[in-house]
Amino acid sequence: MRKALENVQIFKQRREKVLKNLGNNAMVVAAHPELIRNNDVHYSYRQDSNMYYLTGFEEPESVLILRPGNFPESVLFVRQKNLERETWDGFRFGPELAQQEFQVDKCYPIEEFEKQAVELLKGYEGVYYRLLKNPTFDQKFLNVLDSLRAIQGRTGY
């Protein structure tokens, strides 16, 4: 079994610092996508700098949500454990082990992102997210925003 970095406290402190500065806004940080070089050969994976800075988590297909003032404040979405894929792609932490090793408040499978994110992001004035970094994930995030707009409804403004 692979372990997280020796000092995961530093990542937790960084998340707490960001949470203090968000006000009544949430933040969504997505991992970089895996890039295919040719056919079935991928480039060596490098995590998004913001994702790594806040979590230390280095796997693709992961997302961090920071939501100040509510529990859970830090929520990580990661790939499920899959022994067959691990044979070819390498070790995966999976939700349970990732929550424990990276000291986030809650961890879900990445497949649940759209469903869970709507509930997690409800009630915030704004959501910080960097578009055009991960086009595949951008569409999922925009679906979440559409769902949030539908829930919010129309106001007199």
CSV table of C-alpha atoms in Angstrom, one decimal:
chain,number,residue,atom,x,y,z
A,1,MET,CA,0.0,0.0,0.0
A,2,ARG,CA,1.2,3.5,-0.9
A,3,LYS,CA,1.2,6.1,1.8
A,4,ALA,CA,0.4,9.8,1.5
A,5,LEU,CA,3.2,12.3,2.0
A,6,GLU,CA,4.9,12.3,5.5
A,7,ASN,CA,3.5,15.7,6.5
A,8,VAL,CA,-0.1,16.0,5.4
A,9,GLN,CA,-0.7,18.6,8.1
A,10,ILE,CA,0.8,21.3,5.8
A,11,PHE,CA,-1.9,20.6,3.2
A,12,LYS,CA,-4.6,20.8,5.9
A,13,GLN,CA,-3.2,24.2,7.1
A,14,ARG,CA,-3.2,25.5,3.5
A,15,ARG,CA,-6.9,24.5,3.1
A,16,GLU,CA,-7.8,26.2,6.3
A,17,LYS,CA,-6.0,29.4,5.2
A,18,VAL,CA,-8.0,29.4,1.9
A,19,LEU,CA,-11.3,28.6,3.7
A,20,LYS,CA,-10.8,31.7,6.0
A,21,ASN,CA,-10.4,33.9,2.9
A,22,LEU,CA,-13.4,32.6,0.9
A,23,GLY,CA,-16.1,34.5,2.7
A,24,ASN,CA,-19.5,33.2,1.7
A,25,ASN,CA,-18.1,31.6,-1.5
A,26,ALA,CA,-17.0,28.0,-2.2
A,27,MET,CA,-14.1,26.8,-4.3
A,28,VAL,CA,-13.9,23.9,-6.7
A,29,VAL,CA,-10.4,22.7,-7.8
A,30,ALA,CA,-10.2,20.0,-10.5
A,31,ALA,CA,-7.2,17.7,-11.3
A,32,HIS,CA,-5.5,18.0,-14.6
A,33,PRO,CA,-6.7,15.5,-17.2
A,34,GLU,CA,-4.6,12.6,-18.4
A,35,LEU,CA,-3.2,13.3,-21.8
A,36,ILE,CA,-2.8,10.6,-24.4
A,37,ARG,CA,0.4,10.7,-26.4
A,38,ASN,CA,-0.5,8.1,-29.1
A,39,ASN,CA,-3.1,5.4,-29.1
A,40,ASP,CA,-2.8,3.8,-25.6
A,41,VAL,CA,0.3,5.6,-24.4
A,42,HIS,CA,-0.2,8.4,-21.9
A,43,TYR,CA,2.2,11.2,-21.1
A,44,SER,CA,3.6,11.1,-17.5
A,45,TYR,CA,0.9,12.5,-15.3
A,46,ARG,CA,1.5,15.7,-13.4
A,47,GLN,CA,-1.2,17.0,-11.0
A,48,ASP,CA,-2.6,20.5,-11.2
A,49,SER,CA,-0.5,22.8,-9.0
A,50,ASN,CA,-3.5,24.2,-7.1
A,51,MET,CA,-4.8,20.7,-6.4
A,52,TYR,CA,-1.5,19.5,-5.2
A,53,TYR,CA,-0.9,22.6,-3.1
A,54,LEU,CA,-4.2,22.1,-1.2
A,55,THR,CA,-4.2,18.3,-0.9
A,56,GLY,CA,-1.0,16.6,-1.8
A,57,PHE,CA,-3.1,14.2,-3.8
A,58,GLU,CA,-1.5,13.2,-7.1
A,59,GLU,CA,-4.1,11.0,-8.9
A,60,PRO,CA,-6.0,12.1,-12.0
A,61,GLU,CA,-9.8,12.3,-12.1
A,62,SER,CA,-10.1,14.0,-8.7
A,63,VAL,CA,-11.8,17.2,-7.5
A,64,LEU,CA,-11.6,19.2,-4.2
A,65,ILE,CA,-14.5,21.3,-2.9
A,66,LEU,CA,-13.8,23.8,-0.2
A,67,ARG,CA,-17.0,25.2,1.5
A,68,PRO,CA,-16.4,27.5,4.5
A,69,GLY,CA,-18.8,27.5,7.5
A,70,ASN,CA,-20.4,24.1,6.8
A,71,PHE,CA,-19.4,20.5,7.6
A,72,PRO,CA,-17.8,19.0,5.7
A,73,GLU,CA,-15.6,21.9,4.8
A,74,SER,CA,-13.2,20.0,2.6
A,75,VAL,CA,-14.6,17.3,0.2
A,76,LEU,CA,-12.4,15.2,-2.1
A,77,PHE,CA,-13.8,13.2,-5.0
A,78,VAL,CA,-11.5,10.4,-6.2
A,79,ARG,CA,-11.5,7.3,-8.4
A,80,GLN,CA,-12.7,4.1,-6.9
A,81,LYS,CA,-10.3,1.3,-6.0
A,82,ASN,CA,-10.1,-1.1,-9.0
A,83,LEU,CA,-7.5,-3.9,-8.8
A,84,GLU,CA,-7.6,-4.6,-12.5
A,85,ARG,CA,-6.9,-1.0,-13.5
A,86,GLU,CA,-4.3,-0.7,-10.7
A,87,THR,CA,-2.4,-3.6,-12.5
A,88,TRP,CA,-2.0,-1.3,-15.6
A,89,ASP,CA,-2.2,2.2,-14.2
A,90,GLY,CA,-0.7,1.9,-10.7
A,91,PHE,CA,-2.1,2.2,-7.2
A,92,ARG,CA,-5.3,4.1,-6.4
A,93,PHE,CA,-6.2,5.3,-2.9
A,94,GLY,CA,-10.0,5.1,-3.3
A,95,PRO,CA,-12.4,7.2,-1.3
A,96,GLU,CA,-12.0,5.6,2.1
A,97,LEU,CA,-8.2,5.5,2.2
A,98,ALA,CA,-7.9,9.0,0.6
A,99,GLN,CA,-10.1,10.5,3.3
A,100,GLN,CA,-7.9,8.9,6.0
A,101,GLU,CA,-4.5,9.6,4.4
A,102,PHE,CA,-5.1,13.1,3.2
A,103,GLN,CA,-7.2,14.3,6.2
A,104,VAL,CA,-10.1,15.7,4.3
A,105,ASP,CA,-13.5,15.9,6.0
A,106,LYS,CA,-15.3,13.8,3.4
A,107,CYS,CA,-14.4,11.8,0.3
A,108,TYR,CA,-16.7,10.4,-2.4
A,109,PRO,CA,-16.2,8.5,-5.6
A,110,ILE,CA,-15.7,10.8,-8.6
A,111,GLU,CA,-18.8,9.3,-10.3
A,112,GLU,CA,-20.9,11.0,-7.6
A,113,PHE,CA,-19.6,14.5,-8.2
A,114,GLU,CA,-22.5,16.0,-10.0
A,115,LYS,CA,-25.1,14.6,-7.5
A,116,GLN,CA,-23.1,15.5,-4.4
A,117,ALA,CA,-21.8,18.9,-5.6
A,118,VAL,CA,-25.3,20.3,-6.0
A,119,GLU,CA,-26.0,19.7,-2.3
A,120,LEU,CA,-22.6,20.8,-1.2
A,121,LEU,CA,-22.6,24.1,-3.1
A,122,LYS,CA,-26.1,25.1,-2.4
A,123,GLY,CA,-26.5,28.4,-0.5
A,124,TYR,CA,-23.1,30.0,-1.4
A,125,GLU,CA,-23.0,33.5,-3.0
A,126,GLY,CA,-20.4,32.3,-5.6
A,127,VAL,CA,-18.2,29.4,-6.6
A,128,TYR,CA,-14.6,29.9,-7.7
A,129,TYR,CA,-13.6,27.6,-10.5
A,130,ARG,CA,-11.0,27.8,-13.2
A,131,LEU,CA,-12.6,27.0,-16.6
A,132,LEU,CA,-10.8,25.7,-19.7
A,133,LYS,CA,-8.1,23.7,-17.7
A,134,ASN,CA,-10.0,20.4,-17.9
A,135,PRO,CA,-12.6,20.5,-20.7
A,136,THR,CA,-14.1,17.1,-19.8
A,137,PHE,CA,-14.7,18.2,-16.2
A,138,ASP,CA,-15.8,21.7,-17.2
A,139,GLN,CA,-19.0,20.3,-18.6
A,140,LYS,CA,-19.7,18.4,-15.4
A,141,PHE,CA,-19.2,21.6,-13.4
A,142,LEU,CA,-21.4,23.6,-15.8
A,143,ASN,CA,-24.1,20.9,-15.3
A,144,VAL,CA,-23.8,21.5,-11.5
A,145,LEU,CA,-24.2,25.3,-12.0
A,146,ASP,CA,-27.3,24.7,-14.1
A,147,SER,CA,-28.8,22.6,-11.4
A,148,LEU,CA,-27.9,25.2,-8.7
A,149,ARG,CA,-29.6,28.0,-10.9
A,150,ALA,CA,-32.7,25.9,-11.2
A,151,ILE,CA,-32.9,25.3,-7.4
A,152,GLN,CA,-32.3,29.0,-6.7
A,153,GLY,CA,-35.1,30.1,-8.9
A,154,ARG,CA,-35.8,33.6,-9.9
A,155,THR,CA,-35.5,36.6,-7.7
A,156,GLY,CA,-36.6,40.3,-7.9
A,157,TYR,CA,-33.2,41.5,-8.9
